Amino acid sequence: MAIRDIILLPDKQLRLVSEPVTTIDDEIRTLVADMFDTMYDAPGIGLAAIQVAVPKRVVTMDLAHKTEEKRPRVFINPEIVWKSEEMNAYEEGCLSIPDVHEDVERPERVRIRWMDLDAKAHEETVDGLFATCIQHEIDHLNGVLFIDHISRLKRHFITKKFTKLAARRAAE
């Protein structure tokens, strides 16, 4: 398929709330294929459609280690229907905020509901890296970035840095 450009902070599109997918058609299938190509090329373990400037509720994920066989997963209209009270901290990064990693505390387990590319409904309770990643990607669909979960001072520093980089790129 095709590798799409990943939009970067401070692009305002990252703050959009993505629209639900109403029909799984060839356009959505092409988007998903392109998202996998883009995610693997970056490289990353998760990607929300808004990160390639498409405000649709679509997420791709693959948590397989580099040395393992790929395990691609697609989540259409994913939603969290339950969160554990127990919290877990992971060092998170984001393809839209390259080279920035911060510890983020999120619920340790979540129950998610979504559709696959065949419009089949699924519901599953997940934990560990899976829970962290799906929460991170669903946040993207809601216009929330992982830096929104860190201190205001750190968030300000990161946003300022990326705003300066964007201005520098625009001037070139």
Backbone as CSV, one residue per row, in Angstrom:
resi,resn,N_x,N_y,N_z,CA_x,CA_y,CA_z,C_x,C_y,C_z
1,MET,0.838,-1.177,0.000,0.000,0.000,0.000,0.887,1.246,0.000
2,ALA,0.683,2.164,0.968,1.439,3.414,0.954,1.793,3.854,2.366
3,ILE,2.933,4.502,2.460,3.338,5.097,3.730,2.849,6.540,3.719
4,ARG,2.083,6.888,4.722,1.537,8.241,4.829,2.389,9.071,5.785
5,ASP,2.301,10.376,5.638,2.993,11.281,6.554,2.307,11.258,7.912
6,ILE,3.110,11.194,8.960,2.592,11.267,10.325,2.632,12.731,10.743
7,ILE,1.487,13.247,11.178,1.465,14.642,11.607,2.102,14.753,12.993
8,LEU,2.761,15.875,13.219,3.538,16.073,14.435,2.984,17.213,15.275
9,LEU,3.221,17.114,16.572,2.954,18.219,17.473,3.696,19.430,16.914
10,PRO,3.125,20.617,16.818,1.894,21.104,17.419,0.685,21.115,16.468
11,ASP,0.685,20.276,15.446,-0.420,20.252,14.478,-1.760,20.144,15.222
12,LYS,-2.642,21.085,14.959,-3.931,21.163,15.672,-4.853,19.984,15.357
13,GLN,-4.592,19.284,14.254,-5.418,18.114,13.935,-5.323,17.050,15.027
14,LEU,-4.186,17.011,15.731,-4.010,16.025,16.801,-5.005,16.227,17.940
15,ARG,-5.635,17.390,17.999,-6.601,17.686,19.052,-8.042,17.458,18.603
16,LEU,-8.229,17.009,17.373,-9.581,16.725,16.885,-10.139,15.456,17.522
17,VAL,-11.441,15.434,17.731,-12.120,14.203,18.155,-12.533,13.488,16.877
18,SER,-12.064,12.266,16.716,-12.316,11.502,15.487,-13.759,11.030,15.393
19,GLU,-14.238,10.936,14.165,-15.616,10.518,13.881,-15.712,8.988,13.833
20,PRO,-16.837,8.430,14.284,-17.020,6.980,14.180,-17.047,6.530,12.718
21,VAL,-16.587,5.315,12.508,-16.679,4.690,11.189,-18.084,4.120,11.076
22,THR,-18.809,4.507,10.027,-20.177,4.031,9.857,-20.256,2.876,8.867
23,THR,-19.303,2.820,7.926,-19.270,1.753,6.928,-17.838,1.303,6.726
24,ILE,-17.627,-0.001,6.795,-16.291,-0.528,6.529,-16.238,-0.870,5.042
25,ASP,-15.632,0.036,4.290,-15.584,-0.095,2.840,-14.127,-0.124,2.360
26,ASP,-13.933,-0.043,1.054,-12.576,-0.082,0.495,-11.727,1.092,0.985
27,GLU,-12.351,2.233,1.211,-11.612,3.398,1.710,-11.019,3.107,3.095
28,ILE,-11.814,2.488,3.962,-11.335,2.142,5.310,-10.282,1.039,5.216
29,ARG,-10.486,0.051,4.365,-9.506,-1.027,4.214,-8.162,-0.478,3.711
30,THR,-8.210,0.471,2.771,-6.983,1.097,2.266,-6.316,1.909,3.371
31,LEU,-7.120,2.646,4.135,-6.588,3.407,5.260,-5.857,2.483,6.227
32,VAL,-6.475,1.369,6.591,-5.867,0.424,7.536,-4.557,-0.131,6.974
33,ALA,-4.547,-0.535,5.722,-3.323,-1.059,5.101,-2.219,-0.001,5.117
34,ASP,-2.586,1.235,4.770,-1.608,2.327,4.789,-1.117,2.606,6.205
35,MET,-2.018,2.515,7.171,-1.624,2.745,8.562,-0.616,1.694,9.024
36,PHE,-0.835,0.436,8.659,0.147,-0.590,9.024,1.490,-0.307,8.366
37,ASP,1.491,0.013,7.075,2.751,0.336,6.395,3.450,1.501,7.085
38,THR,2.699,2.514,7.437,3.247,3.710,8.085,3.778,3.376,9.472
39,MET,3.002,2.613,10.237,3.382,2.258,11.605,4.657,1.406,11.608
40,TYR,4.722,0.409,10.734,5.902,-0.453,10.683,7.123,0.322,10.199
41,ASP,6.933,1.254,9.277,8.043,2.020,8.738,8.609,2.987,9.778
42,ALA,7.770,3.483,10.681,8.166,4.563,11.595,9.382,4.268,12.486
43,PRO,9.581,3.199,13.173,8.663,2.122,13.525,7.915,2.431,14.817
44,GLY,6.698,1.856,14.929,5.900,2.034,16.126,5.079,0.793,16.403
45,ILE,4.379,0.800,17.550,3.553,-0.353,17.920,2.065,-0.037,17.848
46,GLY,1.734,1.245,17.659,0.332,1.636,17.553,0.217,2.920,16.759
47,LEU,-0.920,3.069,16.087,-1.155,4.274,15.293,-2.655,4.519,15.214
48,ALA,-3.053,5.762,15.467,-4.446,6.176,15.310,-4.562,6.906,13.976
49,ALA,-5.709,6.752,13.325,-5.895,7.352,12.000,-5.657,8.856,12.002
50,ILE,-5.996,9.533,13.086,-5.798,10.980,13.136,-4.321,11.334,12.997
51,GLN,-3.428,10.431,13.349,-1.997,10.698,13.230,-1.540,10.748,11.767
52,VAL,-2.367,10.224,10.865,-2.096,10.372,9.425,-3.149,11.293,8.810
53,ALA,-3.673,12.187,9.656,-4.592,13.255,9.243,-5.948,12.754,8.752
54,VAL,-6.394,11.601,9.257,-7.722,11.088,8.927,-8.511,11.001,10.240
55,PRO,-9.485,11.879,10.445,-10.211,11.903,11.715,-11.303,10.831,11.819
56,LYS,-10.897,9.586,11.695,-11.798,8.429,11.829,-11.347,7.603,13.024
57,ARG,-12.290,6.921,13.662,-11.983,6.122,14.855,-11.432,4.753,14.447
58,VAL,-10.182,4.767,14.007,-9.484,3.569,13.550,-8.108,3.534,14.213
59,VAL,-7.739,2.352,14.736,-6.436,2.150,15.374,-5.814,0.881,14.818
60,THR,-4.514,0.952,14.546,-3.745,-0.254,14.225,-2.734,-0.457,15.345
61,MET,-2.433,-1.726,15.617,-1.501,-2.060,16.684,-0.793,-3.363,16.356
62,ASP,0.456,-3.453,16.769,1.192,-4.712,16.705,2.214,-4.695,17.828
63,LEU,1.985,-5.525,18.830,2.844,-5.551,20.014,3.935,-6.607,19.930
64,ALA,4.073,-7.262,18.767,5.118,-8.272,18.612,6.493,-7.609,18.682
65,HIS,7.420,-8.279,19.330,8.798,-7.805,19.384,9.387,-7.874,17.981
66,LYS,10.391,-7.054,17.715,11.018,-7.000,16.382,11.443,-8.369,15.867
67,THR,11.840,-9.252,16.774,12.336,-10.571,16.372,11.208,-11.595,16.188
68,GLU,9.995,-11.231,16.574,8.850,-12.134,16.470,8.090,-11.906,15.171
69,GLU,7.263,-12.876,14.823,6.379,-12.723,13.671,5.360,-11.618,13.981
70,LYS,5.017,-10.842,12.973,4.075,-9.740,13.162,2.709,-10.266,13.613
71,ARG,2.054,-9.466,14.483,0.706,-9.770,14.967,-0.168,-8.525,14.834
72,PRO,-0.482,-8.143,13.599,-1.262,-6.923,13.392,-2.692,-7.051,13.904
73,ARG,-3.161,-5.970,14.542,-4.544,-5.925,15.032,-5.159,-4.599,14.620
74,VAL,-6.439,-4.653,14.270,-7.189,-3.462,13.860,-8.353,-3.274,14.818
75,PHE,-8.563,-2.031,15.217,-9.657,-1.680,16.119,-10.455,-0.560,15.470
76,ILE,-11.688,-0.841,15.116,-12.557,0.167,14.519,-13.592,0.560,15.566
77,ASN,-13.717,1.856,15.768,-14.596,2.416,16.803,-14.321,1.815,18.184
78,PRO,-13.041,1.742,18.575,-12.750,1.156,19.893,-13.225,2.062,21.016
79,GLU,-13.651,1.432,22.096,-14.051,2.188,23.279,-13.697,1.398,24.529
80,ILE,-13.396,2.130,25.569,-13.109,1.521,26.865,-14.422,1.469,27.623
81,VAL,-14.811,0.261,28.037,-16.083,0.101,28.747,-15.893,-0.145,30.248
82,TRP,-14.630,-0.363,30.663,-14.327,-0.562,32.076,-12.843,-0.329,32.288
83,LYS,-12.506,0.259,33.449,-11.103,0.494,33.828,-10.890,-0.025,35.232
84,SER,-9.751,-0.656,35.475,-9.430,-1.115,36.824,-9.044,0.076,37.694
85,GLU,-9.207,-0.092,38.978,-8.763,0.947,39.907,-7.255,0.913,40.071
86,GLU,-6.654,-0.282,39.882,-5.205,-0.419,39.985,-4.548,0.297,38.810
87,MET,-3.490,1.029,39.120,-2.796,1.797,38.096,-1.437,1.161,37.789
88,ASN,-0.912,1.502,36.620,0.377,1.007,36.178,1.072,2.127,35.421
89,ALA,2.370,2.256,35.594,3.125,3.284,34.876,4.003,2.627,33.822
90,TYR,3.961,3.178,32.614,4.828,2.759,31.511,5.488,3.992,30.933
91,GLU,6.682,3.806,30.426,7.319,4.886,29.687,6.713,4.891,28.286
92,GLU,6.011,5.963,27.950,5.339,6.054,26.664,6.073,7.005,25.735
93,GLY,5.912,6.729,24.462,6.386,7.606,23.409,5.269,7.713,22.393
94,CYS,5.473,8.524,21.360,4.422,8.736,20.377,5.055,9.105,19.047
95,LEU,4.553,8.510,17.976,5.079,8.807,16.649,4.825,10.261,16.256
96,SER,3.840,10.911,16.864,3.552,12.315,16.578,4.364,13.274,17.458
97,ILE,5.100,12.708,18.416,5.977,13.501,19.290,7.302,12.737,19.374
98,PRO,8.038,12.670,18.255,9.212,11.807,18.195,10.292,12.159,19.230
99,ASP,10.953,11.101,19.691,12.096,11.208,20.604,11.745,11.758,21.984
100,VAL,10.479,11.726,22.342,10.053,12.134,23.682,9.453,10.909,24.354
101,HIS,9.932,10.608,25.551,9.433,9.481,26.326,9.229,9.931,27.762
102,GLU,8.062,9.639,28.297,7.732,10.025,29.671,6.927,8.915,30.328
103,ASP,7.093,8.772,31.647,6.280,7.817,32.393,4.860,8.348,32.500
104,VAL,3.905,7.485,32.144,2.488,7.831,32.215,1.790,6.753,33.027
105,GLU,0.973,7.186,33.978,0.209,6.242,34.791,-1.200,6.124,34.222
106,ARG,-1.604,4.884,33.984,-2.932,4.585,33.435,-3.496,3.372,34.172
107,PRO,-4.797,3.118,34.030,-5.354,1.899,34.617,-4.599,0.653,34.126
108,GLU,-4.346,-0.258,35.046,-3.583,-1.469,34.740,-4.325,-2.390,33.770
109,ARG,-5.656,-2.469,33.925,-6.485,-3.314,33.060,-7.652,-2.498,32.540
110,VAL,-8.049,-2.796,31.322,-9.237,-2.161,30.739,-10.011,-3.196,29.943
111,ARG,-11.298,-2.978,29.856,-12.148,-3.794,28.984,-12.482,-2.921,27.792
112,ILE,-12.199,-3.442,26.592,-12.422,-2.674,25.378,-13.434,-3.369,24.479
113,ARG,-14.129,-2.553,23.711,-15.099,-3.042,22.738,-14.738,-2.386,21.410
114,TRP,-14.776,-3.164,20.321,-14.439,-2.648,19.006,-15.001,-3.555,17.923
115,MET,-14.845,-3.109,16.684,-15.187,-3.929,15.517,-13.911,-4.211,14.744
116,ASP,-13.904,-5.347,14.034,-12.783,-5.642,13.149,-13.150,-5.234,11.720
117,LEU,-12.283,-5.543,10.766,-12.522,-5.149,9.375,-13.707,-5.865,8.729
118,ASP,-14.192,-6.929,9.367,-15.384,-7.630,8.868,-16.647,-7.145,9.581
119,ALA,-16.524,-6.052,10.337,-17.624,-5.463,11.106,-18.111,-6.391,12.226
120,LYS,-17.273,-7.333,12.623,-17.603,-8.225,13.733,-17.244,-7.529,15.046
121,ALA,-18.179,-7.545,15.994,-17.962,-6.915,17.298,-17.119,-7.809,18.202
122,HIS,-16.265,-7.175,18.980,-15.407,-7.872,19.937,-15.427,-7.118,21.255
123,GLU,-15.177,-7.855,22.334,-14.997,-7.251,23.650,-13.987,-8.100,24.392
124,GLU,-13.017,-7.441,25.028,-11.930,-8.176,25.678,-11.357,-7.337,26.815
125,THR,-10.953,-8.017,27.892,-10.236,-7.356,28.972,-8.752,-7.571,28.731
126,VAL,-7.984,-6.477,28.762,-6.556,-6.550,28.460,-5.769,-5.871,29.574
127,ASP,-4.483,-6.222,29.657,-3.620,-5.622,30.670,-2.234,-5.395,30.086
128,GLY,-1.314,-4.955,30.935,0.065,-4.766,30.523,0.221,-3.766,29.384
129,LEU,1.178,-4.052,28.501,1.471,-3.167,27.383,0.252,-2.989,26.476
130,PHE,-0.529,-4.050,26.293,-1.732,-3.969,25.464,-2.677,-2.899,26.030
131,ALA,-2.916,-2.940,27.337,-3.815,-1.967,27.968,-3.269,-0.551,27.822
132,THR,-1.975,-0.385,28.040,-1.364,0.936,27.907,-1.491,1.453,26.486
133,CYS,-1.147,0.615,25.516,-1.159,1.032,24.113,-2.566,1.375,23.631
134,ILE,-3.539,0.538,23.952,-4.897,0.816,23.459,-5.455,2.084,24.112
135,GLN,-5.125,2.330,25.385,-5.567,3.568,26.025,-4.914,4.781,25.363
136,HIS,-3.624,4.662,25.048,-2.893,5.735,24.367,-3.549,6.049,23.016
137,GLU,-3.861,5.003,22.248,-4.438,5.209,20.911,-5.877,5.728,20.981
138,ILE,-6.663,5.223,21.924,-8.032,5.741,22.080,-7.983,7.204,22.515
139,ASP,-7.000,7.554,23.347,-6.812,8.968,23.682,-6.657,9.797,22.409
140,HIS,-5.827,9.325,21.470,-5.647,10.049,20.202,-6.994,10.287,19.517
141,LEU,-7.855,9.277,19.511,-9.160,9.407,18.853,-10.023,10.467,19.519
142,ASN,-9.699,10.773,20.774,-10.449,11.772,21.535,-9.712,13.112,21.632
143,GLY,-8.643,13.270,20.850,-7.897,14.524,20.840,-6.987,14.719,22.037
144,VAL,-6.642,13.625,22.707,-5.792,13.675,23.899,-4.434,13.062,23.557
145,LEU,-3.362,13.721,24.012,-2.004,13.221,23.790,-1.423,12.695,25.091
146,PHE,-0.436,11.815,24.994,0.133,11.248,26.221,0.762,12.332,27.093
147,ILE,1.201,13.426,26.501,1.789,14.501,27.302,0.733,15.221,28.156
148,ASP,-0.535,14.992,27.861,-1.602,15.555,28.698,-1.674,14.856,30.052
149,HIS,-0.994,13.715,30.176,-1.000,12.935,31.421,0.248,13.185,32.266
150,ILE,1.094,14.135,31.846,2.303,14.436,32.618,2.160,15.835,33.214
151,SER,3.172,16.271,33.943,3.085,17.575,34.608,2.940,18.702,33.592
152,ARG,2.294,19.758,34.025,2.072,20.925,33.160,3.410,21.520,32.704
153,LEU,4.396,21.543,33.581,5.703,22.102,33.252,6.384,21.293,32.136
154,LYS,6.416,19.974,32.289,7.013,19.121,31.253,6.260,19.261,29.932
155,ARG,4.930,19.269,30.000,4.101,19.404,28.805,4.396,20.730,28.093
156,HIS,4.512,21.804,28.864,4.819,23.119,28.300,6.179,23.102,27.588
157,PHE,7.184,22.508,28.222,8.528,22.433,27.652,8.503,21.665,26.329
158,ILE,7.820,20.526,26.313,7.750,19.695,25.100,6.992,20.428,23.990
159,THR,5.860,21.031,24.322,5.064,21.755,23.326,5.849,22.926,22.746
160,LYS,6.554,23.645,23.594,7.361,24.785,23.144,8.453,24.314,22.186
161,LYS,9.108,23.221,22.534,10.174,22.671,21.689,9.628,22.313,20.303
162,PHE,8.478,21.636,20.259,7.924,21.208,18.970,7.348,22.381,18.174
163,THR,6.872,23.401,18.858,6.390,24.604,18.174,7.571,25.300,17.481
164,LYS,8.702,25.388,18.169,9.907,25.992,17.579,10.386,25.166,16.380
165,LEU,10.387,23.847,16.512,10.814,22.978,15.406,9.903,23.158,14.202
166,ALA,8.597,23.261,14.435,7.639,23.449,13.339,7.876,24.781,12.649
167,ALA,8.154,25.812,13.423,8.427,27.143,12.846,9.705,27.104,12.010
168,ARG,10.701,26.400,12.492,11.975,26.270,11.774,11.754,25.531,10.447
169,ARG,10.950,24.437,10.484,10.674,23.666,9.258,9.891,24.519,8.252
170,ALA,8.951,25.308,8.751,8.148,26.156,7.878,8.989,27.248,7.215
171,ALA,10.030,27.715,7.924,10.885,28.782,7.394,11.863,28.259,6.344
172,GLU,12.123,26.967,6.341,13.096,26.385,5.390,12.549,26.268,3.992
